[in-house]
């Protein structure tokens, strides 16, 4: 009777290797198929991103793929907007309707279409489509996500923490992580931190909340939200004073030695000294004369000053020293504001100095710089930093992230062994990025891409009288450097008809009626609001979604997409690829299972729409559709000659890398290779990438760069000074008067800090009426709104308490199981509370996007997600309450327009009873059938 | 037969590193994913889309908060699955013999054909490692992925538990504790791995590696010497921050002097 | 532990049943023929009915017979085997008593088996180290005391019953008072459960449960009764198990409604006590779910 279980059961009939899309991390997955059904999903060991591991969401992909919330066919609204009442229609009917709405718009006023997308990974297609359509109103989610980090990184370093850079996990000895709960690189960061711990490197986490990565850090700094910039500049202050800065690095690789116009009355004050060809000048130590920084053999003087035609010029470093040595940045001065003792600030500064300067490392790897000078070895300062939305999602985030880059640069730890490293296609200075195109003409395409990096006021998207030309008011005087657009403003602006009314709102993969909007209840009423004529103020709403989300309920026309296992997709070097510091890489998705519903891959649908609308590039000379479907486009589309969506296996032989003719067998080649392609950076090009000839040549050969463009890091950002000059009344492009002070204060060419309470000002006067900061964090096992339909994941995160620091807990006499009212200047919610010690004493927080609207996601109407789960978003407004100047500043960074989710201030008090959560939004009816009562996955 | 083997040929189990577990639940779901389609009945979920979803999981992550007398509070993520105890009470209480410990490798299993779902083994387990499946009415527990570790249909490198293979932080390690030189034995020695609830006398095979330092966690610095940055005392490194100058002009002078030495 | 009605009824009623059978087999009350038949029938209904109730607690009742195999190691298995043995031996004695007169040796053996069955039932709980409150000699004592008191009371052996009830009351009180200390003295704490405690650590406490939804363990083993709540139930229970019945039995007058009332009181007390037996029992797994004295510093 001895039990002998089968120890070698058949695992699967077939393993299909594709790319995960349970989040944006792009891990490689092995999908095990058994009897035609997905049996098990595991990580692909060969994949550069996850090297075999998989997160909870990734393994739960099965439950996403078989979710009852999947839309089944195109839907046409029958009830009121928001009700969720629809009729299923055919694809032909759906596309006819869409074309009948869009064609007239393109003919007469393309800007009346607003096309915005979420975290899709086909932005090179969607943006190109919008460009050919001719509307300036296109952007993806970056504006409410992390544009502050992206823009600060690209303007300062030519690369960024977000997506395009990583710590040197194998060599770093001291790692500081700022404001990260999960990040996009979920698995790589976990793999990395684990490596650091294995190697005995030290990890210091700076975060008001101690969970996840911060929980396992060797040291935790529970900083007060919004004050990192001050904290970092104080470290800069201490290091400068102690002379613990890498002077050689500063003179070689940064604009520290650039000469800046320091004439008080000068109309070009704050601008660089340039020669006739516009080349920035440095003082050459050998001659004492100005020379272009690129000139042969110049030795830049870091501290010099000269006078030219009565105008005094000083080096950037001199200005910095003047600014940062001020006692305003002394640890003792900032300690109270940051909630970090002066001792700890000094302690951390000392650790950084110790590791950077007493423990520098060298690799015996010769390299040649762009000047042709050969260096025998690579020397590194093994301190590295990472930061994400804790820095980004504040209205001072751009400058705070700049301050962090300033610190990295002073320590000489960017693109050196042990430091912070770029991932191809980066480094790429902002100067080689396009400037935004935002001026529509009826019936024609835009000359270039919508999004880019303005070089000055001349690049703003405004008309002659300064009015924004984009519906989201990106690249306007209100947010000049909004490099990713401002998706979070679209609905409120469109509703207000400011700067102008639109006709059709076209949304793809964004749940704007819920968790990606500030003030969702307000947004929902804007979507349902009608004008005098009884017409919806936003007349038409098309939504491309895969599931029964909150947004879908508001659509007039729903284009049902497939799940990520049912379609082709490419994770492209033209968008956000899978490169690592040592290699360029891209990847594909492909239909590992066929859809069992009347749904279509949205990218294919977009191509067909483009063809039916006759958009240039979407039709051949014979006027018929140029691309059969997305797969066909992926293989045959060429953005520039020889450069297409996928860089690998190009040329008919499949031998081409980066550049090369289309290869009909390209996708098959990817699949055979495990779903991805990767090309290593040559050894000699691993570090110093911006100035490294081996790297630059390799990058050009792959088509990552058109030509080698050596550049320096921008400690001093002249672009900002241009806007500041405009604010001060210089130049022919002038901002409206109400914005002048704000702009002048914000557009500091050297990293600055201000109290993120709306209008930029260093005053730290606490708005004591709302004494607490309120934050959200990504739960590692849940992905925004789309995780809750997942039968496995929702058991882990079905409700979200508000975590309250013990001091506040006691002050209000809270007890386990209590509920609280939480109020902000904008609104009030009622939520369950829980006590926490490892939390900044002025901060409360909760997990993000757990709360759901009743009736959404094919969940039961009394699902805990709607009765006990909640969104903090209801407390956040897209506008601040009026300031002294009576003007309502928008709740975003005045430089980039980044949504300032984390500037939220609240007060809290005990609420009677045991729920339910408030506000209780009326239920939406479900266009899909409810799921089963019992799930026995593997049997049924 | 529910007598426990005197001793087993091998003692297979897990080492769980509390110092590096980030509480991501990856192991929880990969476990669910593998096991719902593997050994025995599926791991059912009742009311999966309803008001009270509740399913069978063989591995769960608890999160504890540790408050030191002084210093920084910490949060510790705490994975828990069957510890495959040597003196497994869950085995001896079983009236049917369904619950047993394998003599080959010490894995504690449930023979689902013999299980009457009385639940007594779950009562006998101090660690909450057994769950009665709502749909199948039989006892489910961690099998140590017995159908992976010996599975000829899997490539050699994949013959390890699903939770171990997937852990992004490398906080879970699988091996044979009867071999003093195995990685798990070594880790347990070097990081003094602990038994959970030793007072229960279950003699667990699985070991837990405690967090390195629950106080400020100011453990190893980049250069190996201790710095209690968390309490601000920086004695060791203080000299590093000796000002080279107080005023801007002084500092600029220092910079010139330093540069002139290149 | 979750006070599941099926187990509460099963243990209480079968306990009474075996108690009654035990007394009957010894020849009390001295009855025979039809009257004896009815007495034994009552005993069997209680004992057998109680046992069959236990099936409701099984996930796979149809496989119940497998539970007879592991008597060498498992108390649950022993209970099954012994109960069947008991029911057959008491059966023989019953037949003898009904048709002629019982055999005294067999009678002693039979009632010993009755107690043995109750003892096995008790040991299923007493053996569990994971429930310190149960893991104590008072648990079997308690169960036996209940059986004897109940048996004698039902059988109308008032002198014996009064003694038994008095003893039961004391045992019950002792079980509660000592039981309240068991978890504390067991050495199992959130610190021992997590091994996160130790010098320099002020407190360890659950911050987040593994799942926001409930699970089998929390439903089955993590059950907490409020102090006040339990005191009230204890008082009512002890009063109706012992004190009131003793008082009423002590009264000289004997109107017809008294005996049913006493029995009803007693049974009610038994059920309440049994509810507490489960509801108050702390399973150490609760320590992983933030229950049972993860105390606030
Ligand atoms: N599992 C999972 N992974 C995800 C996502 C998901 O939903 N689930 N979402 C993806 C998306 S879209 C994004 S944008 C990324 C975002 O990934 P993260 O950058 O990790 O974003 P958040 O989760 O918002 O975490 C913000 C962190 O900053 C901290 N913080 C807030 N304010 C401050 C501050 O002023 N200073 C400091 N130092 N810290 C602060 C918060 O406590 C929190 O820990 O995650 C991606 N990855
Ligand atoms: N309070 C607070 N709010 C926040 C944040 C915060 O930190 N705090 N974070 C902000 C950030 S950074 C972000 S990125 C946003 C994220 O918020 P959203 O951009 O709204 O992202 P999701 O909630 O994931 O919703 C994405 C939509 O895409 C749909 N979808 C999922 N898969 C597919 C697919 O394969 N095809 C198609 N066509 N559709 C699909 C889903 O059904 C859902 O409707 O939230 C923002 N909101
Ligand atoms: S991190 Fe997780 S969800 Fe995101 S891609 Fe990787 S496996 Fe998928
Ligand atoms: S997968 Fe690893 S890190 Fe994540 S919870 Fe499990 S053990 Fe911890
Ligand atoms: S952990 Fe629990 S189930 Fe596993 S062997 Fe030990 S006692 Fe048995
Ligand atoms: S539930 Fe199954 S395995 Fe557990 S004791 Fe009862 S019969 Fe044995
Ligand atoms: S060993 Fe296997 S069964 Fe056990 S917890 Fe890990 S994955 Fe689950
Ligand atoms: Mo995001």
PDB file of N, CA and C in Angstrom, chain A residues 257-259 273-275 279-295 298-301 305-308 313:
ATOM      1  N   UNK A 257      33.286  73.769 -16.693  1.00  0.00           N
ATOM      2  CA  UNK A 257      34.253  74.819 -17.047  1.00  0.00           C
ATOM      3  C   UNK A 257      33.689  75.806 -18.063  1.00  0.00           C
ATOM      4  N   UNK A 258      32.441  75.572 -18.518  1.00  0.00           N
ATOM      5  CA  UNK A 258      31.854  76.491 -19.503  1.00  0.00           C
ATOM      6  C   UNK A 258      31.751  77.880 -18.893  1.00  0.00           C
ATOM      7  N   UNK A 259      31.965  78.878 -19.726  1.00  0.00           N
ATOM      8  CA  UNK A 259      31.902  80.262 -19.255  1.00  0.00           C
ATOM      9  C   UNK A 259      30.491  80.798 -19.403  1.00  0.00           C
ATOM     10  N   UNK A 273      29.152  81.655 -23.035  1.00  0.00           N
ATOM     11  CA  UNK A 273      29.983  82.371 -24.001  1.00  0.00           C
ATOM     12  C   UNK A 273      30.211  81.444 -25.195  1.00  0.00           C
ATOM     13  N   UNK A 274      29.894  81.922 -26.391  1.00  0.00           N
ATOM     14  CA  UNK A 274      30.045  81.088 -27.593  1.00  0.00           C
ATOM     15  C   UNK A 274      30.924  81.798 -28.613  1.00  0.00           C
ATOM     16  N   UNK A 275      31.518  81.008 -29.472  1.00  0.00           N
ATOM     17  CA  UNK A 275      32.269  81.634 -30.556  1.00  0.00           C
ATOM     18  C   UNK A 275      31.348  81.825 -31.758  1.00  0.00           C
ATOM     19  N   UNK A 279      29.974  77.613 -30.714  1.00  0.00           N
ATOM     20  CA  UNK A 279      30.542  76.574 -29.840  1.00  0.00           C
ATOM     21  C   UNK A 279      30.820  77.147 -28.461  1.00  0.00           C
ATOM     22  N   UNK A 280      30.392  76.424 -27.398  1.00  0.00           N
ATOM     23  CA  UNK A 280      30.579  76.899 -26.036  1.00  0.00           C
ATOM     24  C   UNK A 280      32.072  77.014 -25.732  1.00  0.00           C
ATOM     25  N   UNK A 281      32.417  78.049 -24.971  1.00  0.00           N
ATOM     26  CA  UNK A 281      33.819  78.360 -24.707  1.00  0.00           C
ATOM     27  C   UNK A 281      34.233  78.003 -23.274  1.00  0.00           C
ATOM     28  N   UNK A 282      35.473  77.528 -23.167  1.00  0.00           N
ATOM     29  CA  UNK A 282      36.090  77.351 -21.850  1.00  0.00           C
ATOM     30  C   UNK A 282      37.403  78.136 -21.838  1.00  0.00           C
ATOM     31  N   UNK A 283      37.890  78.437 -20.644  1.00  0.00           N
ATOM     32  CA  UNK A 283      39.188  79.089 -20.546  1.00  0.00           C
ATOM     33  C   UNK A 283      40.276  78.038 -20.634  1.00  0.00           C
ATOM     34  N   UNK A 284      41.155  78.176 -21.627  1.00  0.00           N
ATOM     35  CA  UNK A 284      42.233  77.202 -21.769  1.00  0.00           C
ATOM     36  C   UNK A 284      43.365  77.572 -20.821  1.00  0.00           C
ATOM     37  N   UNK A 285      43.668  76.660 -19.895  1.00  0.00           N
ATOM     38  CA  UNK A 285      44.701  76.921 -18.891  1.00  0.00           C
ATOM     39  C   UNK A 285      46.006  77.341 -19.550  1.00  0.00           C
ATOM     40  N   UNK A 286      46.330  76.720 -20.688  1.00  0.00           N
ATOM     41  CA  UNK A 286      47.639  76.958 -21.318  1.00  0.00           C
ATOM     42  C   UNK A 286      47.760  78.401 -21.785  1.00  0.00           C
ATOM     43  N   UNK A 287      46.684  78.969 -22.346  1.00  0.00           N
ATOM     44  CA  UNK A 287      46.780  80.319 -22.930  1.00  0.00           C
ATOM     45  C   UNK A 287      46.033  81.357 -22.120  1.00  0.00           C
ATOM     46  N   UNK A 288      45.154  80.886 -21.242  1.00  0.00           N
ATOM     47  CA  UNK A 288      44.316  81.822 -20.514  1.00  0.00           C
ATOM     48  C   UNK A 288      43.264  82.438 -21.425  1.00  0.00           C
ATOM     49  N   UNK A 289      43.152  81.904 -22.631  1.00  0.00           N
ATOM     50  CA  UNK A 289      42.181  82.415 -23.596  1.00  0.00           C
ATOM     51  C   UNK A 289      41.005  81.459 -23.740  1.00  0.00           C
ATOM     52  N   UNK A 290      39.789  82.016 -24.073  1.00  0.00           N
ATOM     53  CA  UNK A 290      38.644  81.162 -24.345  1.00  0.00           C
ATOM     54  C   UNK A 290      38.901  80.287 -25.565  1.00  0.00           C
ATOM     55  N   UNK A 291      38.447  79.068 -25.498  1.00  0.00           N
ATOM     56  CA  UNK A 291      38.572  78.104 -26.598  1.00  0.00           C
ATOM     57  C   UNK A 291      37.318  77.246 -26.574  1.00  0.00           C
ATOM     58  N   UNK A 292      36.891  76.770 -27.763  1.00  0.00           N
ATOM     59  CA  UNK A 292      35.777  75.806 -27.744  1.00  0.00           C
ATOM     60  C   UNK A 292      36.162  74.605 -26.885  1.00  0.00           C
ATOM     61  N   UNK A 293      35.198  74.084 -26.112  1.00  0.00           N
ATOM     62  CA  UNK A 293      35.542  72.961 -25.218  1.00  0.00           C
ATOM     63  C   UNK A 293      36.018  71.749 -26.007  1.00  0.00           C
ATOM     64  N   UNK A 294      35.626  71.709 -27.315  1.00  0.00           N
ATOM     65  CA  UNK A 294      35.998  70.560 -28.152  1.00  0.00           C
ATOM     66  C   UNK A 294      37.377  70.722 -28.765  1.00  0.00           C
ATOM     67  N   UNK A 295      37.971  71.899 -28.574  1.00  0.00           N
ATOM     68  CA  UNK A 295      39.227  72.176 -29.280  1.00  0.00           C
ATOM     69  C   UNK A 295      40.327  71.188 -28.890  1.00  0.00           C
ATOM     70  N   UNK A 298      42.668  71.301 -25.377  1.00  0.00           N
ATOM     71  CA  UNK A 298      42.427  72.351 -24.385  1.00  0.00           C
ATOM     72  C   UNK A 298      42.467  71.748 -22.994  1.00  0.00           C
ATOM     73  N   UNK A 299      42.972  72.547 -22.041  1.00  0.00           N
ATOM     74  CA  UNK A 299      42.887  72.158 -20.634  1.00  0.00           C
ATOM     75  C   UNK A 299      41.979  73.179 -19.969  1.00  0.00           C
ATOM     76  N   UNK A 300      40.696  72.822 -19.734  1.00  0.00           N
ATOM     77  CA  UNK A 300      39.750  73.818 -19.247  1.00  0.00           C
ATOM     78  C   UNK A 300      40.066  74.256 -17.824  1.00  0.00           C
ATOM     79  N   UNK A 301      39.965  75.554 -17.611  1.00  0.00           N
ATOM     80  CA  UNK A 301      40.117  76.115 -16.282  1.00  0.00           C
ATOM     81  C   UNK A 301      38.755  76.071 -15.589  1.00  0.00           C
ATOM     82  N   UNK A 305      37.568  83.202 -14.524  1.00  0.00           N
ATOM     83  CA  UNK A 305      36.599  84.215 -14.941  1.00  0.00           C
ATOM     84  C   UNK A 305      37.327  85.204 -15.831  1.00  0.00           C
ATOM     85  N   UNK A 306      36.617  85.723 -16.836  1.00  0.00           N
ATOM     86  CA  UNK A 306      37.212  86.738 -17.699  1.00  0.00           C
ATOM     87  C   UNK A 306      36.155  87.779 -18.043  1.00  0.00           C
ATOM     88  N   UNK A 307      36.612  88.853 -18.651  1.00  0.00           N
ATOM     89  CA  UNK A 307      35.671  89.851 -19.137  1.00  0.00           C
ATOM     90  C   UNK A 307      35.853  90.026 -20.638  1.00  0.00           C
ATOM     91  N   UNK A 308      34.782  89.999 -21.365  1.00  0.00           N
ATOM     92  CA  UNK A 308      34.796  90.185 -22.823  1.00  0.00           C
ATOM     93  C   UNK A 308      33.795  91.288 -23.144  1.00  0.00           C
ATOM     94  N   UNK A 313      32.482  87.008 -17.384  1.00  0.00           N
ATOM     95  CA  UNK A 313      32.091  85.607 -17.522  1.00  0.00           C
ATOM     96  C   UNK A 313      32.717  84.782 -16.402  1.00  0.00           C
TER      97      UNK A 313
END
